[in-house]
Short mmCIF file of C-alpha atoms in Angstrom, two decimals:
data_model
loop_
_atom_site.label_atom_id
_atom_site.label_comp_id
_atom_site.label_asym_id
_atom_site.label_seq_id
_atom_site.Cartn_x
_atom_site.Cartn_y
_atom_site.Cartn_z
CA MET A 26 256.53 -197.82 -102.56
CA THR A 27 256.00 -201.11 -100.74
CA GLU A 28 259.05 -202.13 -98.74
CA ILE A 29 260.66 -205.39 -99.87
CA ASP A 30 261.63 -207.61 -96.96
CA THR A 31 264.98 -209.28 -97.63
CA SER A 32 265.13 -210.98 -94.23
CA VAL A 33 262.71 -213.78 -95.11
CA PRO A 34 262.74 -216.03 -98.19
CA HIS A 35 260.36 -215.21 -101.01
CA SER A 36 258.98 -217.82 -103.43
CA ALA A 37 259.51 -215.68 -106.55
CA ARG A 38 263.16 -215.04 -105.59
CA ILE A 39 263.70 -218.75 -104.80
CA TRP A 40 262.29 -219.69 -108.21
CA ASN A 41 264.57 -217.05 -109.76
CA TYR A 42 267.53 -218.64 -107.95
CA TRP A 43 266.65 -222.10 -109.27
CA LEU A 44 266.45 -220.66 -112.79
CA GLY A 45 269.94 -219.23 -112.45
CA GLY A 46 268.76 -215.62 -112.08
CA LYS A 47 270.43 -212.89 -110.02
CA ASP A 48 267.40 -211.24 -108.38
CA ASN A 49 267.60 -213.04 -105.06
CA TYR A 50 269.26 -212.74 -101.67
CA PRO A 51 271.28 -215.08 -99.42
CA VAL A 52 268.13 -215.92 -97.46
CA ASP A 53 266.51 -217.13 -100.70
CA GLU A 54 269.55 -219.19 -101.64
CA LEU A 55 269.47 -220.84 -98.21
CA ALA A 56 265.78 -221.68 -98.59
CA GLY A 57 266.31 -222.88 -102.14
CA ASP A 58 269.24 -225.05 -101.11
CA ALA A 59 267.22 -226.49 -98.21
CA TYR A 60 264.47 -227.48 -100.65
CA THR A 61 266.90 -229.00 -103.15
CA ALA A 62 268.54 -230.97 -100.32
CA VAL A 63 265.18 -232.70 -99.83
CA PHE A 64 264.24 -232.80 -103.51
CA PRO A 65 267.04 -232.00 -106.00
CA GLY A 66 264.62 -232.39 -108.92
CA ILE A 67 263.01 -229.01 -108.20
CA VAL A 68 265.68 -227.28 -110.31
CA THR A 69 264.78 -229.52 -113.25
CA ILE A 70 261.10 -228.68 -112.73
CA ALA A 71 261.78 -224.94 -112.67
CA ARG A 72 263.93 -225.03 -115.80
CA SER A 73 261.63 -227.47 -117.64
CA SER A 74 258.70 -225.15 -116.96
CA ARG A 75 260.60 -222.23 -118.46
CA ALA A 76 261.65 -224.33 -121.46
CA PHE A 77 258.01 -225.39 -122.04
CA LEU A 78 257.01 -221.73 -122.01
CA GLY A 79 259.60 -221.01 -124.70
CA ARG A 80 258.51 -223.90 -126.93
CA SER A 81 254.83 -223.03 -126.58
CA ILE A 82 255.49 -219.38 -127.50
CA ARG A 83 257.50 -220.56 -130.50
CA TYR A 84 254.54 -222.68 -131.63
CA LEU A 85 252.14 -219.77 -131.11
CA VAL A 86 254.25 -217.37 -133.17
CA GLU A 87 255.52 -219.64 -135.92
CA GLU A 88 252.61 -222.03 -136.42
CA ALA A 89 249.54 -220.28 -135.03
CA GLY A 90 250.45 -216.75 -136.12
CA VAL A 91 249.77 -215.20 -132.70
CA ARG A 92 251.23 -211.74 -132.13
CA GLN A 93 249.63 -210.81 -128.78
CA PHE A 94 250.42 -212.27 -125.37
CA LEU A 95 248.85 -211.77 -121.95
CA ASP A 96 251.19 -213.24 -119.32
CA VAL A 97 249.47 -213.33 -115.92
CA GLY A 98 251.46 -214.18 -112.80
CA THR A 99 254.65 -213.17 -114.54
CA GLY A 100 257.14 -213.71 -111.74
CA LEU A 101 260.61 -212.25 -111.69
CA PRO A 102 262.30 -211.68 -115.04
CA THR A 103 265.02 -214.21 -115.81
CA VAL A 104 266.12 -215.51 -119.20
CA ASP A 105 263.91 -215.92 -122.28
CA ASN A 106 260.96 -214.01 -120.90
CA THR A 107 257.78 -214.07 -123.01
CA HIS A 108 258.51 -210.85 -124.90
CA GLU A 109 262.08 -211.90 -125.64
CA VAL A 110 261.03 -215.20 -127.22
CA ALA A 111 258.06 -213.74 -129.10
CA GLN A 112 259.80 -210.63 -130.42
CA ARG A 113 262.88 -212.59 -131.43
CA LEU A 114 260.62 -214.51 -133.82
CA ALA A 115 258.15 -211.74 -134.66
CA PRO A 116 259.38 -208.25 -133.72
CA GLU A 117 255.88 -206.78 -134.02
CA SER A 118 254.59 -208.91 -131.11
CA LYS A 119 252.86 -207.15 -128.22
CA ILE A 120 253.05 -208.44 -124.64
CA VAL A 121 251.24 -207.44 -121.47
CA TYR A 122 252.65 -208.77 -118.21
CA VAL A 123 250.45 -208.90 -115.11
CA ASP A 124 251.49 -209.47 -111.50
CA ASN A 125 250.76 -207.79 -108.17
CA ASP A 126 253.88 -208.67 -106.24
CA PRO A 127 255.84 -205.56 -105.18
CA LEU A 128 259.06 -207.47 -105.77
CA VAL A 129 258.11 -208.19 -109.39
CA LEU A 130 256.96 -204.60 -109.83
CA ALA A 131 260.36 -203.39 -108.64
CA HIS A 132 262.04 -205.40 -111.42
CA ALA A 133 259.39 -204.80 -114.09
CA ARG A 134 261.65 -202.42 -116.02
CA ALA A 135 263.49 -205.53 -117.24
CA LEU A 136 260.20 -206.69 -118.76
CA LEU A 137 259.48 -203.41 -120.53
CA THR A 138 262.20 -203.53 -123.15
CA SER A 139 260.71 -203.96 -126.60
CA THR A 140 261.49 -203.94 -130.26
CA PRO A 141 260.49 -200.69 -132.00
CA GLU A 142 257.83 -202.59 -133.94
CA GLY A 143 256.25 -204.25 -130.90
CA ALA A 144 255.20 -203.25 -127.40
CA THR A 145 255.46 -204.46 -123.81
CA ALA A 146 253.51 -203.29 -120.79
CA TYR A 147 253.32 -204.24 -117.11
CA GLU A 148 250.08 -204.09 -115.12
CA ASP A 149 250.06 -204.29 -111.31
CA ILE A 150 246.82 -206.28 -110.91
CA SER A 151 245.84 -209.42 -108.99
CA LEU A 152 244.93 -212.67 -110.75
CA PHE A 153 241.68 -212.44 -108.78
CA GLU A 154 240.59 -209.40 -110.80
CA PRO A 155 240.19 -210.90 -114.31
CA GLU A 156 237.94 -208.18 -115.72
CA GLN A 157 240.38 -205.49 -114.56
CA ILE A 158 243.21 -207.46 -116.19
CA LEU A 159 241.35 -207.61 -119.50
CA SER A 160 240.48 -203.91 -119.38
CA ALA A 161 244.08 -202.90 -118.70
CA ALA A 162 245.44 -205.28 -121.36
CA ALA A 163 243.17 -203.67 -123.96
CA GLN A 164 245.24 -200.49 -123.67
CA THR A 165 248.14 -202.34 -125.32
CA LEU A 166 246.56 -205.32 -127.09
CA ASP A 167 243.85 -205.25 -129.76
CA PRO A 168 240.84 -206.94 -128.07
CA ASP A 169 239.57 -208.13 -131.47
CA ARG A 170 242.73 -210.04 -132.37
CA PRO A 171 243.66 -213.50 -131.02
CA THR A 172 245.71 -213.36 -127.82
CA ALA A 173 247.69 -216.06 -126.03
CA LEU A 174 246.84 -216.16 -122.33
CA ILE A 175 249.81 -217.52 -120.36
CA LEU A 176 249.33 -218.90 -116.85
CA SER A 177 252.70 -220.40 -115.97
CA GLY A 178 253.05 -221.81 -112.47
CA ILE A 179 250.39 -219.49 -111.06
CA LEU A 180 247.18 -221.50 -110.71
CA GLY A 181 248.72 -223.68 -107.98
CA HIS A 182 248.67 -220.57 -105.78
CA VAL A 183 244.86 -220.55 -105.93
CA ALA A 184 243.91 -222.88 -103.10
CA ASP A 185 240.32 -223.47 -104.22
CA TYR A 186 240.29 -225.51 -107.44
CA GLU A 187 236.86 -224.36 -108.63
CA ALA A 188 237.88 -220.75 -108.01
CA ALA A 189 240.97 -221.32 -110.18
CA ARG A 190 238.82 -222.75 -112.97
CA GLU A 191 236.46 -219.79 -112.73
CA LEU A 192 239.35 -217.33 -113.04
CA VAL A 193 240.54 -219.09 -116.19
CA ARG A 194 237.01 -219.08 -117.62
CA ARG A 195 236.52 -215.35 -116.96
CA LEU A 196 239.86 -214.45 -118.55
CA LEU A 197 239.16 -216.55 -121.64
CA GLU A 198 235.65 -215.15 -121.89
CA GLY A 199 237.14 -211.74 -122.62
CA LEU A 200 239.38 -212.99 -125.44
CA PRO A 201 238.22 -213.48 -129.05
CA SER A 202 237.89 -216.70 -131.01
CA GLY A 203 241.29 -218.01 -132.12
CA SER A 204 242.94 -217.07 -128.81
CA PHE A 205 245.00 -219.62 -126.89
CA LEU A 206 245.50 -220.73 -123.30
CA SER A 207 248.94 -221.91 -122.13
CA VAL A 208 249.05 -223.51 -118.68
CA ASN A 209 251.76 -225.39 -116.85
CA ASP A 210 251.62 -226.26 -113.17
CA GLY A 211 252.97 -228.66 -110.58
CA SER A 212 251.21 -232.02 -110.70
CA ARG A 213 250.49 -235.07 -108.57
CA GLY A 214 250.87 -238.65 -109.69
CA THR A 215 254.34 -238.60 -111.27
CA ASP A 216 256.90 -237.90 -108.54
CA PRO A 217 256.11 -238.77 -104.89
CA ASP A 218 259.34 -237.12 -103.68
CA TYR A 219 258.27 -233.81 -105.21
CA GLU A 220 254.83 -234.10 -103.65
CA GLN A 221 256.31 -234.77 -100.22
CA ALA A 222 258.76 -231.87 -100.50
CA GLN A 223 256.09 -229.42 -101.67
CA ASP A 224 253.59 -230.49 -99.02
CA ALA A 225 256.27 -229.95 -96.37
CA TYR A 226 257.12 -226.51 -97.85
CA ASN A 227 253.43 -225.53 -97.71
CA GLU A 228 253.42 -226.25 -93.98
CA THR A 229 256.32 -223.86 -93.24
CA GLY A 230 254.11 -220.79 -93.34
CA ALA A 231 255.42 -219.71 -96.75
CA VAL A 232 252.92 -218.76 -99.46
CA PRO A 233 251.59 -222.22 -100.39
CA TYR A 234 251.58 -223.75 -103.86
CA PHE A 235 249.26 -226.70 -104.38
CA LEU A 236 250.11 -229.56 -106.72
CA ARG A 237 247.08 -230.95 -108.58
CA PRO A 238 246.24 -234.26 -110.29
CA VAL A 239 246.81 -234.18 -114.04
CA ASP A 240 243.10 -234.49 -114.86
CA ARG A 241 242.45 -231.31 -112.89
CA ILE A 242 245.15 -229.44 -114.81
CA ALA A 243 243.66 -230.80 -118.06
CA ALA A 244 240.21 -229.52 -117.04
CA PHE A 245 241.45 -225.93 -117.27
CA PHE A 246 241.27 -226.52 -121.04
CA ASP A 247 237.61 -227.61 -121.08
CA GLY A 248 235.89 -226.17 -124.15
CA LEU A 249 239.17 -225.53 -125.95
CA GLU A 250 240.80 -227.38 -128.84
CA LEU A 251 243.97 -228.94 -127.43
CA VAL A 252 247.13 -228.69 -129.48
CA ASP A 253 248.91 -232.05 -129.86
CA PRO A 254 250.16 -233.79 -127.75
CA GLY A 255 247.59 -232.46 -125.28
CA VAL A 256 248.27 -232.05 -121.56
CA VAL A 257 251.48 -233.90 -120.76
CA SER A 258 254.52 -233.67 -118.52
CA VAL A 259 256.17 -230.48 -119.78
CA PRO A 260 259.43 -232.03 -121.11
CA LEU A 261 257.26 -234.23 -123.35
CA TRP A 262 255.42 -231.31 -124.97
CA ARG A 263 256.97 -231.00 -128.44
CA PRO A 264 260.55 -231.59 -127.25
CA ASP A 265 263.40 -230.28 -129.39
CA GLY A 266 265.31 -233.55 -129.06
CA PRO A 267 264.80 -237.02 -127.62
CA ALA A 268 262.03 -236.91 -125.02
CA PRO A 269 263.41 -236.93 -121.45
CA ASP A 270 261.71 -238.60 -118.51
CA PRO A 271 258.41 -237.15 -117.29
CA ILE A 272 258.42 -234.90 -114.22
CA GLY A 273 255.75 -233.61 -111.85
CA GLN A 274 254.94 -230.57 -113.96
CA HIS A 275 252.19 -230.81 -116.57
CA GLY A 276 251.02 -228.38 -119.17
CA GLY A 277 249.45 -227.86 -122.53
CA LEU A 278 248.12 -225.40 -125.07
CA GLY A 279 244.50 -225.00 -126.15
CA ARG A 280 242.75 -222.87 -128.79
CA LYS A 281 239.46 -221.08 -128.18
CA PRO A 282 237.04 -222.02 -130.99
#
């Protein structure tokens, strides 16, 4: 088994810390606190991203009738993971999680709980192997039934924008008509303080995460039918209450015709 280094901060554990999770170490808390000292709004971004994921899954289950989910770039389990939200609403839902981080793999057992009626699986595969992802997912999901492809906070790790678009295209190509794409990622053009903090973080030697202009995030949905209200700052996507202020995290949901 791959050794997990707890002497250096890790982006997945820092994100887990910001979400209020327990799967992190003092070194991650220090790094997370250093980031929040520069940009306190990062905690809001992390939690707003997770809340958007929950609302989009709720729409998919309750309004679109989706019962299959392919969550790529899963990250560490925290609260209201994809299978928990989906199976709470529709116990027969099936979920395949995909990541290739040894840290996530070590905690994957928390993602493999399931209702008796449904199923969950974890596949240790890189985002850069879309056909392998689809092949592995077909062992749990019915390839002929609509599936929701979830890419939450993962495409910013793909440095080359056109390569990121190609990965999305290849994943969607393997899913049937009526499937959905859910994307949310860090954006440029809303919060200069966030942009400055993230650019500085990327220069530390940590695994970089690139913020993108909103039109580039929207272009991931080219060829799909966008669900209202389209690609917006994530707190503004079908909020449960009064809409809060926009933040530098944009996302949306699109249906494959």
